[in-house]
């Protein structure tokens, strides 16, 4: 008997459609988010993460409706991220049926926001998303920094220290994305995953770079991730969630099958 | 058909949408009221006491709104009552959370912090060969061993998985009321049952088929 490692399909949603870009270009359409979420729910996904990458404000109302529709049909935890900047944004998403919200750049600009959000809604529903990029040269002690604006803007903040601080401020979970690996299908950045998972007591979700099932297993065994997030390997039918879980189980990882 | 009326007690501490929509999913014909009206709660056939967030705030709101007496009346009436997560914790006498908080004291017992337990802190993750220390909160799908036969376990596999997210766990003084046990570094009470009360630490409304089955079982239960 043990807690299962979680497999979390991620829906990047733009203007009401699931999309997946490879390093932020070449965006492919992967369908209607409600249908995609239902498919993963039926396949036995452990949670679903919904990232709203829509830029404009009007389209964000679409997101609220989409979250409502998903929550009415999908009875597993649902995390919603993208554009969460104020307590009222969190309230709106939780009322729409989200179980957790993911806070990204708003945490970088105003760390106190995480504290306020956790105090108000409870740590269990506050995920802090960290976009990290390796800044050390080959041969140096590895070091990663937080980047904003889809990996383009450095902040000078050390990723491991930032994760520790966010957990202290009341993050209930860390969603860690490697901006070097995201979209490459090259596997997670296991170094930063391991460093952060060892440094914080809260669960860590590894994200960015999954191209095959071995990558998921490596994230858990070598990266010590508590959950693994992937998008394109599931969206385009390369693998199903049950195949991924069976693969992890065969490597001695506890899963919910 | 089922024309039952279910009251989900709303004391302003979080999203009750998922509990209500999960109930509608398993029984489309029932009436679900997410309510803070004591009269509606009193008139319902089944009552659910949910809860998320910090226990001190939850208990303070329950008391401020007079729901401690309302829930006590439900218990005395013999109607089925389901406590979920902090709703279960609130039924105990005392919680370690928030520097120590008195709870509703329906059951003698405590609510303890995982990371305050020496045995827990020495335990290693059995979920993979990396064997790390265990994370807090206990978040995700864990197994529930059914240690008490109960109508709410109907059609659910023993050791089936449910979704948990919590940092504190219930320790009732009377071990005979433990209906389900879960292992996470230590053994803790995942479910307790006594007369017309059933309470769970996990979230049935987020636990896919097992959770929906448990909610259906609750609706079919007469509290005996």
CSV table of C-alpha atoms in Angstrom, one decimal:
chain,number,residue,atom,x,y,z
A,1,UNK,CA,0.0,0.0,0.0
A,2,UNK,CA,1.4,3.3,-1.0
A,3,UNK,CA,0.5,6.6,-2.5
A,4,UNK,CA,0.5,6.4,-6.3
A,5,UNK,CA,2.6,8.6,-8.5
A,6,UNK,CA,0.3,10.7,-10.6
A,7,UNK,CA,0.1,11.0,-14.3
A,8,UNK,CA,-1.4,14.4,-15.4
A,9,UNK,CA,-2.3,15.1,-19.0
A,10,UNK,CA,-2.0,18.9,-19.6
A,11,UNK,CA,-4.3,20.9,-21.9
A,12,UNK,CA,-2.8,24.1,-23.3
A,13,UNK,CA,-5.9,26.0,-24.3
A,14,UNK,CA,-6.0,28.9,-26.7
A,15,UNK,CA,-9.3,30.6,-27.6
A,16,UNK,CA,-11.2,27.5,-26.5
A,17,UNK,CA,-9.1,24.9,-28.3
A,18,UNK,CA,-6.5,22.5,-27.0
A,19,UNK,CA,-3.2,23.4,-28.8
A,20,UNK,CA,0.4,22.2,-28.4
A,21,UNK,CA,3.3,24.1,-29.6
A,22,UNK,CA,6.9,22.8,-30.0
A,23,UNK,CA,9.0,25.4,-28.2
A,24,UNK,CA,6.2,28.0,-28.7
A,25,UNK,CA,5.9,27.7,-32.5
A,26,UNK,CA,4.2,25.2,-34.8
A,27,UNK,CA,1.0,25.1,-32.8
A,28,UNK,CA,-1.1,22.1,-33.6
A,29,UNK,CA,-4.8,21.8,-32.9
A,30,UNK,CA,-5.6,18.9,-30.5
A,31,UNK,CA,-9.3,19.4,-30.1
A,32,UNK,CA,-12.1,20.6,-27.9
A,33,UNK,CA,-11.0,20.8,-24.3
A,34,UNK,CA,-14.1,19.3,-22.8
A,35,UNK,CA,-13.9,16.2,-25.1
A,36,UNK,CA,-10.2,15.9,-24.5
A,37,UNK,CA,-10.7,16.1,-20.7
A,38,UNK,CA,-13.4,13.5,-20.8
A,39,UNK,CA,-11.2,11.2,-22.8
A,40,UNK,CA,-8.4,11.4,-20.2
A,41,UNK,CA,-10.9,11.0,-17.4
A,42,UNK,CA,-12.1,7.8,-19.0
A,43,UNK,CA,-8.5,6.6,-19.6
A,44,UNK,CA,-7.8,6.9,-15.9
A,45,UNK,CA,-5.7,10.0,-15.7
A,46,UNK,CA,-5.0,11.0,-12.1
A,47,UNK,CA,-5.7,14.7,-12.6
A,48,UNK,CA,-6.0,17.1,-15.4
A,49,UNK,CA,-4.2,20.4,-15.8
A,50,UNK,CA,-5.7,23.2,-17.9
A,51,UNK,CA,-3.4,26.0,-18.9
A,52,UNK,CA,-5.1,29.0,-20.5
A,53,UNK,CA,-2.6,30.5,-22.9
A,54,UNK,CA,-5.1,32.9,-24.3
A,55,UNK,CA,-3.8,36.4,-24.4
A,56,UNK,CA,-7.0,38.6,-24.4
A,57,UNK,CA,-9.4,39.2,-21.6
A,58,UNK,CA,-12.6,38.5,-23.4
A,59,UNK,CA,-11.5,35.0,-24.3
A,60,UNK,CA,-10.8,34.3,-20.6
A,61,UNK,CA,-14.6,34.2,-20.0
A,62,UNK,CA,-14.6,31.3,-22.5
A,63,UNK,CA,-12.2,29.6,-20.2
A,64,UNK,CA,-14.5,29.9,-17.2
A,65,UNK,CA,-17.3,28.3,-19.2
A,66,UNK,CA,-15.0,25.5,-20.4
A,67,UNK,CA,-13.9,24.8,-16.8
A,68,UNK,CA,-17.6,24.7,-15.8
A,69,UNK,CA,-18.3,22.1,-18.5
A,70,UNK,CA,-15.3,20.0,-17.7
A,71,UNK,CA,-16.1,20.1,-13.9
A,72,UNK,CA,-19.6,18.9,-14.5
A,73,UNK,CA,-18.4,15.7,-16.2
A,74,UNK,CA,-14.9,14.9,-14.9
A,75,UNK,CA,-14.7,13.7,-11.3
A,76,UNK,CA,-10.9,13.9,-10.8
A,77,UNK,CA,-9.0,16.9,-9.7
A,78,UNK,CA,-8.7,19.8,-12.1
A,79,UNK,CA,-6.0,22.5,-11.9
A,80,UNK,CA,-6.4,25.7,-13.9
A,81,UNK,CA,-3.6,28.0,-14.7
A,82,UNK,CA,-2.9,31.0,-16.9
A,83,UNK,CA,-3.7,34.6,-16.1
A,84,UNK,CA,-4.2,34.1,-12.4
A,85,UNK,CA,-3.2,37.5,-11.0
A,86,UNK,CA,-5.8,38.4,-8.3
A,87,UNK,CA,-7.7,36.7,-5.5
A,88,UNK,CA,-10.9,37.3,-7.6
A,89,UNK,CA,-9.4,35.2,-10.4
A,90,UNK,CA,-8.9,32.4,-8.0
A,91,UNK,CA,-12.4,32.7,-6.6
A,92,UNK,CA,-13.8,32.7,-10.2
A,93,UNK,CA,-11.9,29.5,-11.2
A,94,UNK,CA,-12.8,27.6,-8.0
A,95,UNK,CA,-16.4,28.6,-8.4
A,96,UNK,CA,-16.3,27.3,-11.9
A,97,UNK,CA,-15.2,23.9,-10.5
A,98,UNK,CA,-11.4,24.0,-10.5
A,99,UNK,CA,-9.9,22.3,-7.5
A,100,UNK,CA,-6.5,24.0,-7.7
A,101,UNK,CA,-5.2,27.1,-9.5
A,102,UNK,CA,-1.7,27.5,-10.8
A,103,UNK,CA,0.0,30.8,-10.2
A,104,UNK,CA,3.0,31.6,-12.4
A,105,UNK,CA,4.3,35.1,-13.2
A,106,UNK,CA,2.0,36.8,-10.6
A,107,UNK,CA,4.1,35.0,-8.0
A,108,UNK,CA,7.3,36.4,-9.5
A,109,UNK,CA,6.0,40.0,-9.6
A,110,UNK,CA,4.3,39.8,-6.2
A,111,UNK,CA,5.3,36.9,-3.9
A,112,UNK,CA,3.0,38.1,-1.2
A,113,UNK,CA,0.1,37.2,-3.6
A,114,UNK,CA,0.9,33.5,-3.0
A,115,UNK,CA,0.7,34.1,0.8
A,116,UNK,CA,-2.6,35.9,0.5
A,117,UNK,CA,-4.0,33.2,-1.8
A,118,UNK,CA,-2.9,30.4,0.5
A,119,UNK,CA,-4.3,32.1,3.6
A,120,UNK,CA,-7.6,32.8,1.8
A,121,UNK,CA,-8.2,29.5,0.0
A,122,UNK,CA,-5.9,27.0,1.6
A,123,UNK,CA,-2.6,25.6,0.5
A,124,UNK,CA,-4.3,22.5,-1.0
A,125,UNK,CA,-5.5,24.6,-3.9
A,126,UNK,CA,-2.5,26.7,-4.6
A,127,UNK,CA,0.0,25.4,-7.1
A,128,UNK,CA,3.0,27.6,-7.9
A,129,UNK,CA,4.3,27.1,-11.4
A,130,UNK,CA,8.0,27.6,-11.9
A,131,UNK,CA,9.5,28.0,-15.4
A,132,UNK,CA,13.2,27.3,-14.9
A,133,UNK,CA,16.1,27.5,-17.3
A,134,UNK,CA,19.7,26.3,-16.7
A,135,UNK,CA,22.1,29.2,-16.5
A,136,UNK,CA,25.3,27.5,-15.5
A,137,UNK,CA,27.8,26.5,-18.2
A,138,UNK,CA,29.0,23.0,-18.9
A,139,UNK,CA,31.3,21.8,-16.1
A,140,UNK,CA,30.0,24.4,-13.6
A,141,UNK,CA,27.9,23.5,-10.6
A,142,UNK,CA,24.4,23.3,-12.1
A,143,UNK,CA,22.3,26.4,-11.5
A,144,UNK,CA,18.8,27.2,-12.7
A,145,UNK,CA,16.9,30.5,-12.8
A,146,UNK,CA,13.3,31.6,-13.1
A,147,UNK,CA,12.3,32.9,-16.5
A,148,UNK,CA,9.0,34.7,-17.4
A,149,UNK,CA,7.3,35.4,-20.7
A,150,UNK,CA,7.5,31.9,-22.0
A,151,UNK,CA,11.1,31.5,-21.2
A,152,UNK,CA,12.3,34.7,-22.8
A,153,UNK,CA,12.8,37.0,-19.8
A,154,UNK,CA,15.4,36.2,-17.1
A,155,UNK,CA,14.6,37.3,-13.5
A,156,UNK,CA,17.9,36.5,-11.8
A,157,UNK,CA,16.0,34.4,-9.2
A,158,UNK,CA,17.5,31.0,-8.3
A,159,UNK,CA,14.9,28.3,-9.1
A,160,UNK,CA,15.7,26.1,-6.1
A,161,UNK,CA,15.6,29.0,-3.6
A,162,UNK,CA,12.5,30.2,-5.2
A,163,UNK,CA,10.7,26.9,-4.8
A,164,UNK,CA,11.7,26.8,-1.1
A,165,UNK,CA,10.3,30.3,-0.6
A,166,UNK,CA,7.1,29.5,-2.4
A,167,UNK,CA,6.5,26.4,-0.3
A,168,UNK,CA,7.1,28.6,2.8
A,169,UNK,CA,4.6,31.1,1.5
A,170,UNK,CA,1.9,28.5,1.3
A,171,UNK,CA,2.2,26.7,-2.1
A,172,UNK,CA,0.7,23.3,-1.7
A,173,UNK,CA,2.5,22.0,-4.7
A,174,UNK,CA,5.1,23.0,-7.2
A,175,UNK,CA,4.6,22.6,-11.0
A,176,UNK,CA,8.1,22.7,-12.4
A,177,UNK,CA,8.6,23.3,-16.1
A,178,UNK,CA,12.0,23.2,-17.7
A,179,UNK,CA,12.1,25.9,-20.4
A,180,UNK,CA,15.1,24.3,-22.0
A,181,UNK,CA,13.2,21.0,-22.4
A,182,UNK,CA,9.7,22.1,-23.0
A,183,UNK,CA,8.5,20.9,-26.4
A,184,UNK,CA,11.8,19.1,-27.2
A,185,UNK,CA,10.5,15.5,-26.5
A,186,UNK,CA,14.0,15.0,-25.0
A,187,UNK,CA,12.9,14.1,-21.5
A,188,UNK,CA,12.6,16.2,-18.3
A,189,UNK,CA,15.5,18.2,-16.9
A,190,UNK,CA,16.1,15.7,-14.2
A,191,UNK,CA,18.8,17.8,-12.4
A,192,UNK,CA,16.5,20.7,-11.6
A,193,UNK,CA,13.6,18.3,-10.8
A,194,UNK,CA,15.7,16.4,-8.3
A,195,UNK,CA,17.2,19.5,-6.8
A,196,UNK,CA,13.7,21.1,-6.1
A,197,UNK,CA,12.1,17.8,-5.0
A,198,UNK,CA,14.8,17.3,-2.5
A,199,UNK,CA,14.7,20.9,-1.3
A,200,UNK,CA,10.9,21.2,-0.6
A,201,UNK,CA,8.5,19.1,1.4
A,202,UNK,CA,5.5,19.7,-0.8
A,203,UNK,CA,4.8,17.5,-3.9
A,204,UNK,CA,6.6,18.4,-7.2
A,205,UNK,CA,5.1,17.9,-10.6
A,206,UNK,CA,7.7,17.5,-13.3
A,207,UNK,CA,6.9,19.1,-16.7
A,208,UNK,CA,8.5,19.8,-20.0
A,209,UNK,CA,10.2,17.5,-22.5
A,210,UNK,CA,8.3,14.2,-22.3
A,211,UNK,CA,8.7,12.3,-25.6
A,212,UNK,CA,8.3,8.7,-24.4
A,213,UNK,CA,7.3,6.6,-21.5
A,214,UNK,CA,10.8,6.1,-20.2
A,215,UNK,CA,11.0,9.9,-19.7
A,216,UNK,CA,8.0,9.6,-17.3
A,217,UNK,CA,9.6,6.8,-15.3
A,218,UNK,CA,12.9,8.8,-15.1
A,219,UNK,CA,11.0,11.8,-13.8
A,220,UNK,CA,9.8,9.7,-10.9
A,221,UNK,CA,12.9,7.5,-10.2
A,222,UNK,CA,15.7,9.9,-11.0
A,223,UNK,CA,14.0,13.2,-10.6
A,224,UNK,CA,12.0,12.1,-7.5
A,225,UNK,CA,8.9,13.8,-8.9
A,226,UNK,CA,5.6,13.1,-7.2
A,227,UNK,CA,3.7,13.5,-10.4
A,228,UNK,CA,4.5,13.8,-14.1
A,229,UNK,CA,2.8,16.0,-16.6
A,230,UNK,CA,2.7,15.5,-20.3
A,231,UNK,CA,0.8,16.8,-23.3
A,232,UNK,CA,1.7,15.9,-26.8
A,233,UNK,CA,2.5,12.2,-26.2
A,234,UNK,CA,-1.2,11.8,-25.1
A,235,UNK,CA,-2.9,14.3,-27.4
A,236,UNK,CA,-1.7,12.9,-30.6
A,237,UNK,CA,-2.3,9.3,-29.7
A,238,UNK,CA,1.3,8.1,-29.4
A,239,UNK,CA,0.5,6.6,-26.0
A,240,UNK,CA,-2.6,6.2,-23.8
A,241,UNK,CA,-2.7,6.9,-20.1
A,242,UNK,CA,-3.1,3.2,-19.2
A,243,UNK,CA,-0.1,2.3,-21.3
A,244,UNK,CA,1.9,5.0,-19.5
A,245,UNK,CA,0.8,3.6,-16.1
A,246,UNK,CA,1.5,0.0,-17.0
A,247,UNK,CA,5.0,1.1,-18.1
A,248,UNK,CA,5.6,2.8,-14.8
A,249,UNK,CA,4.3,-0.2,-12.8
A,250,UNK,CA,6.7,-2.5,-14.7
A,251,UNK,CA,9.5,-0.3,-13.4
A,252,UNK,CA,8.3,-0.7,-9.8
A,253,UNK,CA,6.5,2.6,-9.5
A,254,UNK,CA,3.2,2.7,-7.6
A,255,UNK,CA,0.4,3.8,-9.9
A,256,UNK,CA,-3.4,3.7,-9.9
A,257,UNK,CA,-4.5,1.3,-12.6
B,1,UNK,CA,-37.4,6.8,-8.7
B,2,UNK,CA,-35.2,8.6,-6.3
B,3,UNK,CA,-36.7,12.0,-5.2
B,4,UNK,CA,-34.6,12.5,-2.2
B,5,UNK,CA,-33.4,15.9,-1.0
B,6,UNK,CA,-29.7,16.2,-0.1
B,7,UNK,CA,-28.4,19.2,1.8
B,8,UNK,CA,-24.7,20.2,1.3
B,9,UNK,CA,-23.9,22.5,4.2
B,10,UNK,CA,-22.4,25.7,2.9
B,11,UNK,CA,-20.5,27.7,5.5
B,12,UNK,CA,-18.5,29.7,3.0
B,13,UNK,CA,-15.3,27.6,3.2
B,14,UNK,CA,-14.7,26.6,-0.4
B,15,UNK,CA,-16.0,25.2,-3.6
B,16,UNK,CA,-19.0,22.9,-3.1
B,17,UNK,CA,-19.8,22.8,-6.8
B,18,UNK,CA,-17.9,19.5,-7.3
B,19,UNK,CA,-19.8,17.7,-4.4
B,20,UNK,CA,-23.1,18.9,-5.9
B,21,UNK,CA,-22.3,17.9,-9.5
B,22,UNK,CA,-21.0,14.5,-8.4
B,23,UNK,CA,-24.3,13.9,-6.6
B,24,UNK,CA,-26.2,14.9,-9.7
B,25,UNK,CA,-24.1,12.6,-11.8
B,26,UNK,CA,-24.9,9.5,-9.7
B,27,UNK,CA,-28.6,10.4,-9.2
B,28,UNK,CA,-29.9,13.0,-11.7
B,29,UNK,CA,-33.4,13.0,-10.1
B,30,UNK,CA,-32.5,14.0,-6.6
B,31,UNK,CA,-32.7,17.5,-5.3
B,32,UNK,CA,-29.4,18.9,-4.1
B,33,UNK,CA,-29.3,22.1,-2.0
B,34,UNK,CA,-26.0,23.8,-1.4
B,35,UNK,CA,-27.3,25.8,1.6
B,36,UNK,CA,-26.6,27.8,4.7
B,37,UNK,CA,-30.3,27.7,5.7
B,38,UNK,CA,-30.8,25.6,8.9
B,39,UNK,CA,-34.5,25.0,7.9
B,40,UNK,CA,-33.5,23.5,4.5
B,41,UNK,CA,-30.8,21.4,6.2
B,42,UNK,CA,-33.4,20.2,8.8
B,43,UNK,CA,-35.9,19.2,6.1
B,44,UNK,CA,-33.3,17.3,3.9
B,45,UNK,CA,-33.2,13.5,3.8
B,46,UNK,CA,-29.4,13.2,3.7
B,47,UNK,CA,-26.9,15.8,4.9
B,48,UNK,CA,-23.3,16.4,3.8
B,49,UNK,CA,-20.7,18.3,5.9
B,50,UNK,CA,-17.9,19.2,3.5
B,51,UNK,CA,-14.9,21.3,4.3
B,52,UNK,CA,-11.6,22.6,2.9
B,53,UNK,CA,-9.0,25.0,4.1
B,54,UNK,CA,-7.8,25.8,7.6
B,55,UNK,CA,-9.7,24.0,10.4
B,56,UNK,CA,-9.8,27.0,12.8
B,57,UNK,CA,-11.7,29.1,10.3
B,58,UNK,CA,-14.0,26.2,9.4
B,59,UNK,CA,-15.0,25.4,13.0
B,60,UNK,CA,-15.3,29.2,13.7
B,61,UNK,CA,-17.7,29.6,10.8
B,62,UNK,CA,-19.7,26.4,11.7
B,63,UNK,CA,-20.2,27.8,15.2
B,64,UNK,CA,-20.9,31.4,14.1
B,65,UNK,CA,-23.6,30.2,11.8
B,66,UNK,CA,-25.0,27.8,14.4
B,67,UNK,CA,-24.3,24.7,12.3
B,68,UNK,CA,-22.8,22.9,15.3
B,69,UNK,CA,-26.3,22.6,16.7
B,70,UNK,CA,-27.8,22.0,13.3
B,71,UNK,CA,-25.5,19.1,12.7
B,72,UNK,CA,-26.1,17.7,16.2
B,73,UNK,CA,-29.8,17.7,15.4
B,74,UNK,CA,-29.2,15.8,12.2
B,75,UNK,CA,-27.1,13.3,14.1
B,76,UNK,CA,-29.9,12.9,16.7
B,77,UNK,CA,-32.6,12.6,14.0
B,78,UNK,CA,-30.9,9.4,12.6
B,79,UNK,CA,-30.6,10.9,9.1
B,80,UNK,CA,-27.5,9.8,7.1
B,81,UNK,CA,-24.7,12.3,7.6
B,82,UNK,CA,-21.5,12.3,5.5
B,83,UNK,CA,-18.5,14.3,6.5
B,84,UNK,CA,-15.8,15.0,3.9
B,85,UNK,CA,-12.1,16.0,4.6
B,86,UNK,CA,-12.1,18.9,7.0
B,87,UNK,CA,-15.8,18.1,7.6
B,88,UNK,CA,-14.5,14.8,9.1
B,89,UNK,CA,-11.7,16.5,11.1
B,90,UNK,CA,-14.1,19.0,12.5
B,91,UNK,CA,-16.1,16.2,14.2
B,92,UNK,CA,-13.2,15.3,16.5
B,93,UNK,CA,-12.4,17.1,19.8
B,94,UNK,CA,-9.2,18.9,18.9
B,95,UNK,CA,-6.8,19.6,16.0
B,96,UNK,CA,-3.1,20.4,16.1
B,97,UNK,CA,-3.6,22.8,13.1
B,98,UNK,CA,-3.3,26.6,13.5
B,99,UNK,CA,-1.4,26.1,16.8
B,100,UNK,CA,-4.2,24.1,18.3
B,101,UNK,CA,-7.9,24.4,17.7
B,102,UNK,CA,-10.9,23.0,19.5
B,103,UNK,CA,-13.3,21.2,17.2
B,104,UNK,CA,-17.0,20.1,17.5
B,105,UNK,CA,-16.2,17.1,19.7
B,106,UNK,CA,-18.8,14.6,18.3
B,107,UNK,CA,-16.1,12.0,18.6
B,108,UNK,CA,-13.3,12.0,21.3
B,109,UNK,CA,-10.0,12.1,19.4
B,110,UNK,CA,-7.4,14.3,17.8
B,111,UNK,CA,-6.4,15.6,14.4
B,112,UNK,CA,-2.6,15.4,14.1
B,113,UNK,CA,0.0,16.9,11.7
B,114,UNK,CA,1.8,14.3,9.5
B,115,UNK,CA,5.1,16.2,9.8
B,116,UNK,CA,4.8,16.3,13.6
B,117,UNK,CA,4.9,12.5,13.8
B,118,UNK,CA,8.4,11.0,14.4
B,119,UNK,CA,7.5,7.7,12.7
B,120,UNK,CA,6.2,9.5,9.7
B,121,UNK,CA,9.3,11.7,9.4
B,122,UNK,CA,11.5,8.6,9.4
B,123,UNK,CA,9.4,6.8,6.8
B,124,UNK,CA,10.4,6.5,3.2
B,125,UNK,CA,8.3,6.7,0.1
B,126,UNK,CA,7.4,3.3,-1.0
B,127,UNK,CA,5.9,4.5,-4.3
B,128,UNK,CA,9.2,4.3,-6.2
B,129,UNK,CA,12.7,3.1,-5.9
B,130,UNK,CA,14.0,6.6,-5.3
B,131,UNK,CA,12.8,6.0,-1.7
B,132,UNK,CA,12.6,9.7,-0.8
B,133,UNK,CA,11.1,11.1,2.4
B,134,UNK,CA,7.3,11.5,2.2
B,135,UNK,CA,5.8,14.7,1.1
B,136,UNK,CA,3.3,16.8,3.0
B,137,UNK,CA,0.4,17.3,2.1
B,138,UNK,CA,-0.5,13.7,1.4
B,139,UNK,CA,-1.7,14.4,-2.1
B,140,UNK,CA,-3.0,12.0,-4.6
B,141,UNK,CA,-4.5,8.5,-4.9
B,142,UNK,CA,-4.0,6.1,-2.0
B,143,UNK,CA,-5.6,2.8,-1.0
B,144,UNK,CA,-8.3,2.4,1.6
B,145,UNK,CA,-8.5,-0.8,3.5
B,146,UNK,CA,-12.1,-1.5,4.5
B,147,UNK,CA,-11.7,-2.6,8.2
B,148,UNK,CA,-15.4,-2.4,9.0
B,149,UNK,CA,-18.2,-3.9,6.9
B,150,UNK,CA,-20.5,-1.0,5.9
B,151,UNK,CA,-23.2,-0.2,3.3
B,152,UNK,CA,-21.0,2.7,2.0
B,153,UNK,CA,-18.4,0.2,0.8
B,154,UNK,CA,-20.9,-1.6,-1.3
B,155,UNK,CA,-19.4,-2.4,-4.8
B,156,UNK,CA,-16.1,-0.8,-3.9
B,157,UNK,CA,-13.0,-3.0,-4.0
B,158,UNK,CA,-11.2,-3.4,-0.7
B,159,UNK,CA,-7.9,-1.4,-0.9
B,160,UNK,CA,-9.5,0.6,-3.7
B,161,UNK,CA,-7.9,4.0,-4.4
B,162,UNK,CA,-9.4,7.4,-3.5
B,163,UNK,CA,-8.1,11.0,-3.9
B,164,UNK,CA,-6.6,12.6,-0.8
B,165,UNK,CA,-5.2,16.1,-0.1
B,166,UNK,CA,-4.5,16.8,3.5
B,167,UNK,CA,-1.7,17.5,5.9
B,168,UNK,CA,-3.5,16.5,9.1
B,169,UNK,CA,-5.1,13.1,9.9
B,170,UNK,CA,-7.8,11.9,12.3
B,171,UNK,CA,-7.0,9.7,15.3
B,172,UNK,CA,-10.2,8.7,17.1
B,173,UNK,CA,-9.9,7.4,20.7
B,174,UNK,CA,-12.4,4.7,20.0
B,175,UNK,CA,-10.6,2.6,17.3
B,176,UNK,CA,-13.9,0.6,16.7
B,177,UNK,CA,-15.3,3.5,14.7
B,178,UNK,CA,-12.5,3.3,12.1
B,179,UNK,CA,-14.2,2.0,8.9
B,180,UNK,CA,-11.3,2.5,6.5
B,181,UNK,CA,-7.5,2.7,7.0
B,182,UNK,CA,-4.8,4.2,4.8
B,183,UNK,CA,-1.0,3.8,5.0
B,184,UNK,CA,1.2,6.9,4.4
B,185,UNK,CA,4.3,6.4,6.5
B,186,UNK,CA,1.9,5.6,9.3
B,187,UNK,CA,-1.6,4.1,9.4
B,188,UNK,CA,-4.4,6.6,9.8
B,189,UNK,CA,-8.2,6.6,9.8
B,190,UNK,CA,-9.4,7.3,6.2
B,191,UNK,CA,-13.0,6.7,7.2
B,192,UNK,CA,-15.0,6.5,10.4
B,193,UNK,CA,-18.5,5.2,10.9
B,194,UNK,CA,-20.8,5.4,13.9
B,195,UNK,CA,-24.6,5.0,13.7
B,196,UNK,CA,-25.9,7.4,11.1
B,197,UNK,CA,-22.6,9.1,10.6
B,198,UNK,CA,-20.0,8.2,8.0
B,199,UNK,CA,-17.0,10.5,7.5
B,200,UNK,CA,-14.1,10.3,5.1
B,201,UNK,CA,-10.7,12.0,4.8
B,202,UNK,CA,-10.5,11.6,1.0
B,203,UNK,CA,-12.6,13.4,-1.5
B,204,UNK,CA,-15.3,11.1,-3.0
B,205,UNK,CA,-16.4,13.8,-5.4
B,206,UNK,CA,-12.9,13.7,-6.9
B,207,UNK,CA,-12.3,10.0,-6.7
B,208,UNK,CA,-13.6,8.9,-10.1
B,209,UNK,CA,-15.6,5.7,-10.1
B,210,UNK,CA,-14.9,4.7,-6.5
B,211,UNK,CA,-15.9,8.1,-5.3
B,212,UNK,CA,-19.1,8.2,-7.3
B,213,UNK,CA,-20.0,4.7,-6.1
B,214,UNK,CA,-19.5,5.8,-2.5
B,215,UNK,CA,-21.8,8.8,-3.0
B,216,UNK,CA,-24.4,6.6,-4.6
B,217,UNK,CA,-24.1,4.2,-1.6
B,218,UNK,CA,-24.6,7.2,0.7
B,219,UNK,CA,-27.8,8.2,-1.2
B,220,UNK,CA,-29.1,4.6,-0.9
B,221,UNK,CA,-28.2,4.4,2.8
B,222,UNK,CA,-30.9,4.8,5.4
B,223,UNK,CA,-28.4,5.6,8.2
B,224,UNK,CA,-28.6,2.2,9.9
